[in-house]
């Protein structure tokens, strides 16, 4: 008994490893500090919010008031940090530079950059072993930028690594289309930053296929349509796996989220003006080359072949990288790859970001005690995640790690009536700023969401 107590005490004094120095990972660290628990944040990139910076040119649908975590703000206050205008909409670059980096700086040496987590396990126990498993701390294997390897021992692991590094492929069956990998120099999986001269040159005067039907695809269509106005010969082919219906472009002018509605309207205008052509019911199976070998030809499952294109932008969603968690006993939904108890609450076939039930540590727990997937990683393949949900998740998780079960189970989420949606947007442009309506683009009425109470249905993300 004495040996067991000593081991427990030693484990409690170990740090909690947080994987990822993005918005939710840094919020988790702030919550742990608030609880008197030492976090160690491991970030692959060289700076805070490295993934966010990769879409620095894209503006969020959420305001500053919705993307700053309360515990993080308390941690920042003594540094003289000034909260940006709560009603303004940051770009990804704004979010990283004006909030995430200052927060990481305030955490100091609790954040370690250039460190990639390559594996997580119970110390001395592989996935099979039961004996003494729960008494063992976690063994976190990491690789530094120079290739060196080391091991960190942790009392708990909070994986906030997100899904940015694993975009969905072009193939309609969820696998890369035949030839997709070999055509990699002409395939991108990101919304293009046309203010970058090299990126602009890649698409100007070219024929580009955009594969996808969400907000990111809308953004790409609108940006390329703007480029087509300025650069002759620029044309876009929009690849849709389904047909065009009433909801293809979102709610338009009637959308409860005007910013999202404006984006859908611009995508529709691009098609109607002839700057983009929509190809429906096209489920990509292969990527061939044209006769000269310089251009790409997309081939559908039904044998249809599109006219050659110069570039392809694939925006078919994101998925979690679970490879480095393979020695842990995770309980994940077969379809979404989200925690089993959370999956039915976030199923995109049923829910939008405004209809997600409140949730916390109970829905985020796994058979392997002490490990938590949070933030976008917790949603698996579901696209309905929002920042405020992630902040509430880590508040609950930090409370559980601290042993405050009452606080961990007390989930109180405050959302605008139409949901708070993060994501791509072009609504800051003059023609989109005069739209009426509520939602996250106005001063919305709010509702308190208690445990077990669903939010009234609203628009998607």
CSV table of C-alpha atoms in Angstrom, one decimal:
chain,number,residue,atom,x,y,z
A,1,UNK,CA,0.0,0.0,0.0
A,2,UNK,CA,2.8,2.4,0.9
A,3,UNK,CA,4.4,1.8,-2.5
A,4,UNK,CA,1.1,2.4,-4.3
A,5,UNK,CA,0.5,5.7,-2.5
A,6,UNK,CA,4.0,6.9,-3.3
A,7,UNK,CA,3.5,6.1,-7.0
A,8,UNK,CA,0.2,8.0,-7.0
A,9,UNK,CA,1.8,11.0,-5.3
A,10,UNK,CA,4.7,11.0,-7.8
A,11,UNK,CA,2.3,10.8,-10.8
A,12,UNK,CA,0.2,13.7,-9.5
A,13,UNK,CA,3.4,15.9,-9.5
A,14,UNK,CA,4.0,15.2,-13.2
A,15,UNK,CA,3.0,17.7,-15.8
A,16,UNK,CA,-0.1,17.3,-18.0
A,17,UNK,CA,1.1,17.1,-21.6
A,18,UNK,CA,-1.0,19.2,-24.0
A,19,UNK,CA,-0.5,18.4,-27.7
A,20,UNK,CA,-0.8,21.5,-29.9
A,21,UNK,CA,-0.3,25.2,-29.2
A,22,UNK,CA,-3.4,26.3,-31.1
A,23,UNK,CA,-6.5,28.0,-29.7
A,24,UNK,CA,-7.8,25.1,-27.7
A,25,UNK,CA,-4.5,23.7,-26.6
A,26,UNK,CA,-3.4,27.0,-25.2
A,27,UNK,CA,-6.8,27.5,-23.5
A,28,UNK,CA,-6.3,24.0,-21.9
A,29,UNK,CA,-2.9,25.2,-20.6
A,30,UNK,CA,-4.4,28.4,-19.2
A,31,UNK,CA,-7.2,26.3,-17.5
A,32,UNK,CA,-4.6,24.0,-16.0
A,33,UNK,CA,-2.5,26.9,-14.7
A,34,UNK,CA,-5.7,28.3,-13.2
A,35,UNK,CA,-6.1,25.0,-11.3
A,36,UNK,CA,-2.5,25.0,-10.1
A,37,UNK,CA,-1.5,22.2,-12.4
A,38,UNK,CA,1.6,22.5,-14.6
A,39,UNK,CA,1.0,22.0,-18.3
A,40,UNK,CA,3.6,21.2,-20.9
A,41,UNK,CA,2.4,22.2,-24.4
A,42,UNK,CA,4.1,20.4,-27.3
A,43,UNK,CA,3.9,22.2,-30.6
A,44,UNK,CA,5.3,20.9,-33.9
A,45,UNK,CA,5.6,24.3,-35.5
A,46,UNK,CA,8.1,27.1,-34.6
A,47,UNK,CA,5.4,29.4,-33.2
A,48,UNK,CA,2.0,29.4,-31.5
A,49,UNK,CA,-0.9,28.8,-33.8
A,50,UNK,CA,1.2,27.4,-36.6
A,51,UNK,CA,-1.8,25.7,-38.2
A,52,UNK,CA,-3.9,28.9,-37.9
A,53,UNK,CA,-1.2,30.9,-39.6
A,54,UNK,CA,-1.5,28.7,-42.6
A,55,UNK,CA,-4.9,30.2,-43.2
A,56,UNK,CA,-3.9,33.7,-42.0
A,57,UNK,CA,-5.6,35.4,-45.0
A,58,UNK,CA,-9.0,33.9,-44.1
A,59,UNK,CA,-11.5,35.8,-41.9
A,60,UNK,CA,-13.5,34.0,-39.2
A,61,UNK,CA,-17.3,34.0,-38.9
A,62,UNK,CA,-16.8,34.5,-35.2
A,63,UNK,CA,-16.0,37.8,-33.4
A,64,UNK,CA,-13.1,38.5,-31.1
A,65,UNK,CA,-15.6,38.3,-28.2
A,66,UNK,CA,-16.2,34.6,-29.1
A,67,UNK,CA,-12.7,33.4,-29.7
A,68,UNK,CA,-10.8,34.5,-26.6
A,69,UNK,CA,-10.9,32.0,-23.7
A,70,UNK,CA,-11.8,33.6,-20.3
A,71,UNK,CA,-9.0,31.8,-18.4
A,72,UNK,CA,-6.5,32.8,-21.1
A,73,UNK,CA,-7.6,36.4,-20.8
A,74,UNK,CA,-7.0,36.4,-17.0
A,75,UNK,CA,-3.5,35.0,-17.7
A,76,UNK,CA,-2.8,37.7,-20.2
A,77,UNK,CA,-4.1,40.6,-18.1
A,78,UNK,CA,-0.9,41.1,-16.0
A,79,UNK,CA,1.2,41.4,-19.2
A,80,UNK,CA,-0.7,44.5,-20.3
A,81,UNK,CA,-2.4,42.7,-23.2
A,82,UNK,CA,-5.4,44.6,-24.6
A,83,UNK,CA,-8.4,42.7,-25.7
A,84,UNK,CA,-9.2,43.5,-29.4
A,85,UNK,CA,-12.6,45.0,-30.2
A,86,UNK,CA,-15.0,42.3,-29.2
A,87,UNK,CA,-17.4,43.0,-32.1
A,88,UNK,CA,-14.7,42.8,-34.8
A,89,UNK,CA,-13.9,39.7,-36.9
A,90,UNK,CA,-10.3,38.5,-36.9
A,91,UNK,CA,-8.4,36.8,-39.7
A,92,UNK,CA,-6.5,33.7,-38.9
A,93,UNK,CA,-3.4,35.9,-38.9
A,94,UNK,CA,-4.9,38.4,-36.5
A,95,UNK,CA,-5.9,35.5,-34.1
A,96,UNK,CA,-2.4,34.1,-34.1
A,97,UNK,CA,-0.5,37.4,-33.7
A,98,UNK,CA,-2.8,39.3,-31.4
A,99,UNK,CA,-3.9,36.5,-29.1
A,100,UNK,CA,-2.3,33.1,-29.5
A,101,UNK,CA,1.3,34.2,-29.6
A,102,UNK,CA,0.9,36.6,-26.6
A,103,UNK,CA,-0.8,33.8,-24.7
A,104,UNK,CA,2.0,31.3,-25.5
A,105,UNK,CA,4.5,34.0,-24.4
A,106,UNK,CA,2.7,34.4,-21.1
A,107,UNK,CA,2.9,30.6,-20.6
A,108,UNK,CA,6.7,30.9,-21.1
A,109,UNK,CA,8.7,27.7,-21.0
A,110,UNK,CA,5.5,25.7,-20.5
A,111,UNK,CA,5.3,25.8,-24.3
A,112,UNK,CA,7.9,23.8,-26.3
A,113,UNK,CA,8.1,24.5,-30.0
A,114,UNK,CA,9.6,22.3,-32.8
A,115,UNK,CA,8.5,19.2,-30.9
A,116,UNK,CA,6.4,16.5,-32.6
A,117,UNK,CA,4.6,13.8,-30.6
A,118,UNK,CA,5.3,10.5,-32.3
A,119,UNK,CA,3.6,8.2,-29.8
A,120,UNK,CA,1.7,8.1,-26.5
A,121,UNK,CA,1.3,5.0,-24.2
A,122,UNK,CA,1.1,3.9,-20.6
A,123,UNK,CA,4.6,3.6,-19.2
A,124,UNK,CA,5.8,0.0,-19.5
A,125,UNK,CA,2.4,-1.1,-20.9
A,126,UNK,CA,1.4,-1.7,-24.5
A,127,UNK,CA,-2.2,-1.7,-25.6
A,128,UNK,CA,-2.7,-5.3,-24.6
A,129,UNK,CA,-1.5,-5.3,-21.0
A,130,UNK,CA,-4.1,-4.9,-18.2
A,131,UNK,CA,-1.9,-5.5,-15.1
A,132,UNK,CA,-1.3,-2.2,-13.2
A,133,UNK,CA,-2.2,-0.2,-16.2
A,134,UNK,CA,-4.2,2.6,-14.6
A,135,UNK,CA,-1.5,3.2,-12.0
A,136,UNK,CA,1.1,4.0,-14.6
A,137,UNK,CA,1.8,7.5,-15.9
A,138,UNK,CA,1.8,8.2,-19.6
A,139,UNK,CA,4.9,7.9,-21.7
A,140,UNK,CA,5.0,10.5,-24.5
A,141,UNK,CA,7.6,10.0,-27.2
A,142,UNK,CA,8.7,13.2,-29.1
A,143,UNK,CA,11.0,14.1,-31.9
A,144,UNK,CA,12.7,17.5,-32.0
A,145,UNK,CA,13.4,19.6,-35.1
A,146,UNK,CA,17.0,18.2,-35.4
A,147,UNK,CA,15.7,14.6,-35.4
A,148,UNK,CA,16.6,13.9,-31.8
A,149,UNK,CA,14.2,11.7,-29.8
A,150,UNK,CA,13.2,11.9,-26.2
A,151,UNK,CA,10.5,10.7,-23.7
A,152,UNK,CA,8.3,12.8,-21.5
A,153,UNK,CA,6.4,11.3,-18.5
A,154,UNK,CA,3.0,12.8,-17.9
A,155,UNK,CA,0.1,12.4,-15.5
A,156,UNK,CA,-2.5,13.0,-18.2
A,157,UNK,CA,-2.6,13.8,-21.9
A,158,UNK,CA,-4.8,16.4,-23.6
A,159,UNK,CA,-4.6,16.1,-27.4
A,160,UNK,CA,-5.6,19.4,-29.0
A,161,UNK,CA,-3.6,18.8,-32.2
A,162,UNK,CA,-6.6,19.4,-34.4
A,163,UNK,CA,-7.1,18.0,-37.9
A,164,UNK,CA,-5.4,20.6,-40.1
A,165,UNK,CA,-2.5,18.3,-41.0
A,166,UNK,CA,-4.8,15.6,-42.5
A,167,UNK,CA,-7.1,17.1,-45.2
A,168,UNK,CA,-9.6,14.9,-46.9
A,169,UNK,CA,-8.6,13.5,-50.4
A,170,UNK,CA,-10.1,14.0,-53.8
A,171,UNK,CA,-11.4,10.5,-54.1
A,172,UNK,CA,-15.1,10.1,-53.5
A,173,UNK,CA,-14.6,6.9,-51.5
A,174,UNK,CA,-12.5,8.7,-48.9
A,175,UNK,CA,-9.2,7.4,-50.4
A,176,UNK,CA,-6.9,9.4,-52.7
A,177,UNK,CA,-8.1,9.2,-56.3
A,178,UNK,CA,-5.9,7.1,-58.5
A,179,UNK,CA,-3.1,9.4,-59.7
A,180,UNK,CA,-3.8,12.0,-57.0
A,181,UNK,CA,-0.5,11.6,-55.3
A,182,UNK,CA,1.5,11.7,-58.5
A,183,UNK,CA,-0.2,14.9,-59.5
A,184,UNK,CA,0.7,16.5,-56.2
A,185,UNK,CA,2.5,19.5,-57.7
A,186,UNK,CA,-0.8,20.6,-59.2
A,187,UNK,CA,-3.1,19.8,-56.3
A,188,UNK,CA,-3.7,22.0,-53.2
A,189,UNK,CA,-5.8,21.3,-50.1
A,190,UNK,CA,-6.0,24.9,-48.9
A,191,UNK,CA,-8.0,28.0,-49.7
A,192,UNK,CA,-5.6,30.0,-51.9
A,193,UNK,CA,-4.1,33.3,-50.7
A,194,UNK,CA,-4.3,35.3,-53.9
A,195,UNK,CA,-2.4,38.2,-52.2
A,196,UNK,CA,0.7,36.1,-52.4
A,197,UNK,CA,2.2,36.7,-55.8
A,198,UNK,CA,3.4,33.1,-56.3
A,199,UNK,CA,-0.1,31.8,-55.4
A,200,UNK,CA,-1.8,34.3,-57.6
A,201,UNK,CA,0.5,33.3,-60.5
A,202,UNK,CA,-0.4,29.7,-60.0
A,203,UNK,CA,-4.1,30.3,-60.7
A,204,UNK,CA,-4.2,33.5,-62.9
A,205,UNK,CA,-5.2,32.7,-66.5
A,206,UNK,CA,-5.6,29.1,-65.6
A,207,UNK,CA,-8.4,26.6,-65.4
A,208,UNK,CA,-8.8,25.3,-61.9
A,209,UNK,CA,-11.1,22.6,-60.5
A,210,UNK,CA,-12.4,23.1,-56.9
A,211,UNK,CA,-13.6,19.9,-55.3
A,212,UNK,CA,-15.9,20.4,-52.2
A,213,UNK,CA,-19.2,21.9,-51.1
A,214,UNK,CA,-18.6,23.7,-47.8
A,215,UNK,CA,-17.6,27.2,-46.7
A,216,UNK,CA,-14.0,26.6,-47.7
A,217,UNK,CA,-15.1,25.7,-51.3
A,218,UNK,CA,-17.4,28.8,-51.4
A,219,UNK,CA,-14.4,30.9,-50.3
A,220,UNK,CA,-12.2,29.5,-53.0
A,221,UNK,CA,-14.9,30.0,-55.7
A,222,UNK,CA,-15.4,33.6,-54.7
A,223,UNK,CA,-11.7,34.4,-54.6
A,224,UNK,CA,-11.1,32.8,-58.0
A,225,UNK,CA,-14.1,34.6,-59.5
A,226,UNK,CA,-12.6,37.9,-58.3
A,227,UNK,CA,-9.3,36.9,-59.9
A,228,UNK,CA,-11.2,36.1,-63.2
A,229,UNK,CA,-12.4,39.7,-63.3
A,230,UNK,CA,-8.8,40.9,-63.3
A,231,UNK,CA,-7.0,38.2,-65.2
A,232,UNK,CA,-8.4,37.0,-68.5
A,233,UNK,CA,-8.5,33.2,-69.1
A,234,UNK,CA,-9.1,32.5,-65.4
A,235,UNK,CA,-11.9,29.9,-65.0
A,236,UNK,CA,-13.1,27.6,-62.3
A,237,UNK,CA,-14.8,24.2,-62.5
A,238,UNK,CA,-16.7,23.4,-59.3
A,239,UNK,CA,-16.9,19.7,-58.7
A,240,UNK,CA,-19.9,18.5,-56.6
A,241,UNK,CA,-20.5,15.0,-55.6
A,242,UNK,CA,-24.2,15.7,-55.4
A,243,UNK,CA,-26.6,17.7,-57.4
A,244,UNK,CA,-27.5,21.4,-56.8
A,245,UNK,CA,-30.5,21.9,-54.6
A,246,UNK,CA,-32.2,24.5,-52.5
A,247,UNK,CA,-29.5,24.3,-49.8
A,248,UNK,CA,-26.4,24.1,-52.0
A,249,UNK,CA,-25.4,27.7,-51.5
A,250,UNK,CA,-26.6,27.9,-47.9
A,251,UNK,CA,-29.4,30.2,-46.8
A,252,UNK,CA,-28.4,33.2,-48.9
A,253,UNK,CA,-30.1,36.4,-47.9
A,254,UNK,CA,-32.4,34.5,-45.5
A,255,UNK,CA,-29.4,32.8,-43.7
A,256,UNK,CA,-29.5,33.5,-40.0
A,257,UNK,CA,-25.8,34.0,-40.2
A,258,UNK,CA,-25.4,36.8,-42.7
A,259,UNK,CA,-21.7,36.4,-43.1
A,260,UNK,CA,-22.2,32.8,-44.2
A,261,UNK,CA,-25.1,33.7,-46.4
A,262,UNK,CA,-23.1,36.4,-48.2
A,263,UNK,CA,-20.4,33.9,-48.9
A,264,UNK,CA,-22.9,31.4,-50.5
A,265,UNK,CA,-24.3,34.2,-52.6
A,266,UNK,CA,-20.9,35.1,-53.9
A,267,UNK,CA,-20.3,31.5,-54.9
A,268,UNK,CA,-23.7,31.4,-56.6
A,269,UNK,CA,-22.9,34.6,-58.4
A,270,UNK,CA,-19.6,33.2,-59.7
A,271,UNK,CA,-21.5,30.3,-61.3
A,272,UNK,CA,-24.3,32.4,-62.7
A,273,UNK,CA,-21.9,34.9,-64.2
A,274,UNK,CA,-20.0,32.1,-66.0
A,275,UNK,CA,-16.8,32.5,-64.1
A,276,UNK,CA,-17.3,29.1,-62.6
A,277,UNK,CA,-19.1,26.1,-64.0
A,278,UNK,CA,-20.7,23.5,-61.7
A,279,UNK,CA,-20.3,19.8,-62.5
A,280,UNK,CA,-22.8,17.8,-60.4
A,281,UNK,CA,-22.9,14.2,-59.4
A,282,UNK,CA,-19.2,13.9,-60.1
A,283,UNK,CA,-17.5,11.4,-57.8
A,284,UNK,CA,-13.8,11.5,-58.6
A,285,UNK,CA,-12.1,8.2,-59.0
A,286,UNK,CA,-8.9,9.0,-60.9
A,287,UNK,CA,-6.6,11.8,-62.1
A,288,UNK,CA,-5.2,11.3,-65.6
A,289,UNK,CA,-3.0,13.5,-67.8
A,290,UNK,CA,-4.1,15.0,-71.1
A,291,UNK,CA,-2.3,14.1,-74.3
A,292,UNK,CA,0.6,16.5,-73.7
A,293,UNK,CA,0.9,15.4,-70.1
A,294,UNK,CA,0.9,18.9,-68.8
A,295,UNK,CA,-2.7,19.2,-67.6
A,296,UNK,CA,-5.0,17.0,-65.4
A,297,UNK,CA,-8.1,15.2,-66.4
A,298,UNK,CA,-10.5,14.2,-63.6
A,299,UNK,CA,-12.3,10.9,-64.1
A,300,UNK,CA,-15.6,10.0,-62.3
A,301,UNK,CA,-16.7,6.7,-61.1
A,302,UNK,CA,-19.3,6.6,-63.9
A,303,UNK,CA,-16.5,7.1,-66.5
A,304,UNK,CA,-17.1,10.8,-67.2
A,305,UNK,CA,-14.0,12.7,-68.0
A,306,UNK,CA,-13.7,16.5,-67.5
A,307,UNK,CA,-12.0,18.8,-69.9
A,308,UNK,CA,-8.3,19.3,-68.8
A,309,UNK,CA,-7.5,21.6,-65.9
A,310,UNK,CA,-4.2,23.2,-64.8
A,311,UNK,CA,-4.8,23.0,-61.1
A,312,UNK,CA,-7.0,21.3,-58.5
A,313,UNK,CA,-8.1,22.7,-55.1
A,314,UNK,CA,-9.4,19.9,-52.9
A,315,UNK,CA,-11.6,21.1,-50.0
A,316,UNK,CA,-13.4,18.0,-48.9
A,317,UNK,CA,-13.0,18.3,-45.1
A,318,UNK,CA,-10.4,17.3,-42.5
A,319,UNK,CA,-9.9,14.2,-40.5
A,320,UNK,CA,-7.9,13.3,-37.3
A,321,UNK,CA,-4.5,11.8,-37.2
A,322,UNK,CA,-4.8,8.9,-34.7
A,323,UNK,CA,-1.6,7.1,-35.6
A,324,UNK,CA,0.5,8.3,-32.6
A,325,UNK,CA,-2.3,7.2,-30.2
A,326,UNK,CA,-2.4,3.6,-31.4
A,327,UNK,CA,-1.2,2.2,-28.1
A,328,UNK,CA,-4.0,3.8,-26.1
A,329,UNK,CA,-7.4,2.4,-25.6
A,330,UNK,CA,-9.7,5.0,-27.2
A,331,UNK,CA,-13.4,4.7,-27.5
A,332,UNK,CA,-14.2,6.2,-30.9
A,333,UNK,CA,-17.3,6.2,-33.1
A,334,UNK,CA,-16.9,4.0,-36.2
A,335,UNK,CA,-18.1,6.8,-38.6
A,336,UNK,CA,-16.9,10.1,-37.2
A,337,UNK,CA,-13.8,9.0,-35.3
A,338,UNK,CA,-15.0,11.1,-32.4
A,339,UNK,CA,-15.4,9.9,-28.8
A,340,UNK,CA,-18.3,7.4,-28.7
A,341,UNK,CA,-20.5,9.5,-26.3
A,342,UNK,CA,-19.9,12.7,-28.2
A,343,UNK,CA,-20.5,11.4,-31.7
A,344,UNK,CA,-24.3,11.4,-31.7
A,345,UNK,CA,-24.3,14.9,-30.3
A,346,UNK,CA,-22.3,16.3,-33.2
A,347,UNK,CA,-23.4,14.1,-36.1
A,348,UNK,CA,-23.4,16.5,-39.1
A,349,UNK,CA,-26.3,14.5,-40.6
A,350,UNK,CA,-28.4,15.8,-37.7
A,351,UNK,CA,-26.6,18.8,-36.1
A,352,UNK,CA,-25.2,22.1,-37.1
A,353,UNK,CA,-22.8,24.1,-35.0
A,354,UNK,CA,-25.8,25.9,-33.5
A,355,UNK,CA,-27.6,22.6,-32.4
A,356,UNK,CA,-24.8,20.9,-30.6
A,357,UNK,CA,-25.7,19.7,-27.1
A,358,UNK,CA,-23.5,20.9,-24.2
A,359,UNK,CA,-20.8,18.5,-23.4
A,360,UNK,CA,-17.7,18.1,-21.3
A,361,UNK,CA,-15.5,15.5,-19.7
A,362,UNK,CA,-18.2,12.8,-19.6
A,363,UNK,CA,-18.5,12.8,-23.4
A,364,UNK,CA,-14.8,13.2,-23.9
A,365,UNK,CA,-13.6,10.4,-21.7
A,366,UNK,CA,-12.2,7.1,-23.1
A,367,UNK,CA,-11.7,3.6,-21.7
A,368,UNK,CA,-8.1,4.8,-21.2
A,369,UNK,CA,-8.5,7.1,-18.2
A,370,UNK,CA,-6.5,10.3,-18.2
A,371,UNK,CA,-6.4,10.9,-22.0
A,372,UNK,CA,-8.7,13.4,-23.7
A,373,UNK,CA,-9.2,14.5,-27.3
A,374,UNK,CA,-10.4,18.1,-27.3
A,375,UNK,CA,-11.1,20.8,-29.8
A,376,UNK,CA,-11.4,20.0,-33.5
A,377,UNK,CA,-9.6,16.7,-32.8
A,378,UNK,CA,-12.6,15.6,-30.6
A,379,UNK,CA,-15.0,16.1,-33.5
A,380,UNK,CA,-13.2,13.6,-35.7
A,381,UNK,CA,-14.6,14.1,-39.2
A,382,UNK,CA,-17.6,16.3,-38.2
A,383,UNK,CA,-17.2,19.8,-39.5
A,384,UNK,CA,-19.5,21.5,-36.9
A,385,UNK,CA,-16.9,22.5,-34.3
A,386,UNK,CA,-16.7,26.0,-32.9
A,387,UNK,CA,-14.1,27.7,-30.7
A,388,UNK,CA,-16.4,28.4,-27.7
A,389,UNK,CA,-17.2,24.7,-27.5
A,390,UNK,CA,-13.5,23.8,-27.4
A,391,UNK,CA,-12.9,26.3,-24.6
A,392,UNK,CA,-15.8,24.8,-22.6
A,393,UNK,CA,-14.4,21.3,-23.2
A,394,UNK,CA,-11.0,22.2,-21.7
A,395,UNK,CA,-12.6,24.0,-18.8
A,396,UNK,CA,-14.4,20.7,-17.9
A,397,UNK,CA,-11.3,18.5,-18.6
A,398,UNK,CA,-9.0,20.7,-16.4
A,399,UNK,CA,-11.5,20.5,-13.6
A,400,UNK,CA,-11.6,16.7,-13.9
A,401,UNK,CA,-7.8,16.4,-13.9
A,402,UNK,CA,-7.8,18.6,-10.8
A,403,UNK,CA,-10.3,16.2,-9.1
A,404,UNK,CA,-13.1,18.7,-9.1
A,405,UNK,CA,-15.8,16.4,-10.4
A,406,UNK,CA,-18.7,18.8,-9.7
A,407,UNK,CA,-17.1,21.5,-11.8
A,408,UNK,CA,-16.2,19.0,-14.5
A,409,UNK,CA,-19.8,17.9,-14.8
A,410,UNK,CA,-21.3,21.4,-14.7
A,411,UNK,CA,-21.4,22.3,-18.3
A,412,UNK,CA,-22.7,25.8,-19.0
A,413,UNK,CA,-22.4,26.9,-22.6
A,414,UNK,CA,-23.5,30.4,-23.8
A,415,UNK,CA,-24.1,30.7,-27.5
A,416,UNK,CA,-25.7,33.2,-29.8
A,417,UNK,CA,-29.2,32.0,-30.8
A,418,UNK,CA,-28.0,31.0,-34.2
A,419,UNK,CA,-24.7,29.4,-33.2
A,420,UNK,CA,-21.2,30.7,-33.3
A,421,UNK,CA,-19.5,29.4,-36.4
A,422,UNK,CA,-15.8,29.6,-37.1
A,423,UNK,CA,-14.5,29.2,-40.6
A,424,UNK,CA,-13.7,30.9,-43.9
A,425,UNK,CA,-15.4,34.2,-44.9
A,426,UNK,CA,-15.2,37.2,-47.2
A,427,UNK,CA,-17.9,39.1,-45.5
A,428,UNK,CA,-15.7,42.0,-44.3
A,429,UNK,CA,-15.8,43.4,-47.8
A,430,UNK,CA,-17.9,46.5,-48.4
A,431,UNK,CA,-20.7,44.8,-50.4
A,432,UNK,CA,-21.3,42.4,-47.5
A,433,UNK,CA,-21.4,44.7,-44.5
A,434,UNK,CA,-24.9,46.0,-44.7
A,435,UNK,CA,-26.9,42.8,-44.4
A,436,UNK,CA,-29.6,42.6,-41.7
A,437,UNK,CA,-30.2,39.8,-39.4
A,438,UNK,CA,-29.0,38.3,-36.1
A,439,UNK,CA,-26.5,35.6,-35.6
A,440,UNK,CA,-22.8,36.0,-34.9
A,441,UNK,CA,-22.5,38.9,-37.2
A,442,UNK,CA,-24.8,41.2,-35.2
A,443,UNK,CA,-25.4,41.7,-31.5
A,444,UNK,CA,-27.4,38.5,-31.0
A,445,UNK,CA,-29.7,37.5,-28.2
A,446,UNK,CA,-28.2,34.6,-26.3
A,447,UNK,CA,-29.5,31.6,-24.5
A,448,UNK,CA,-28.1,29.6,-21.6
A,449,UNK,CA,-27.7,26.0,-22.4
A,450,UNK,CA,-27.9,23.6,-19.4
A,451,UNK,CA,-27.0,20.0,-19.2
A,452,UNK,CA,-29.3,17.8,-21.4
A,453,UNK,CA,-31.0,20.8,-23.1
A,454,UNK,CA,-30.7,20.9,-26.9
A,455,UNK,CA,-30.3,24.2,-28.7
A,456,UNK,CA,-33.1,25.2,-31.1
A,457,UNK,CA,-32.2,24.3,-34.7
A,458,UNK,CA,-30.4,26.9,-36.7
A,459,UNK,CA,-28.1,27.1,-39.6
A,460,UNK,CA,-25.0,25.0,-40.2
A,461,UNK,CA,-21.4,26.2,-39.9
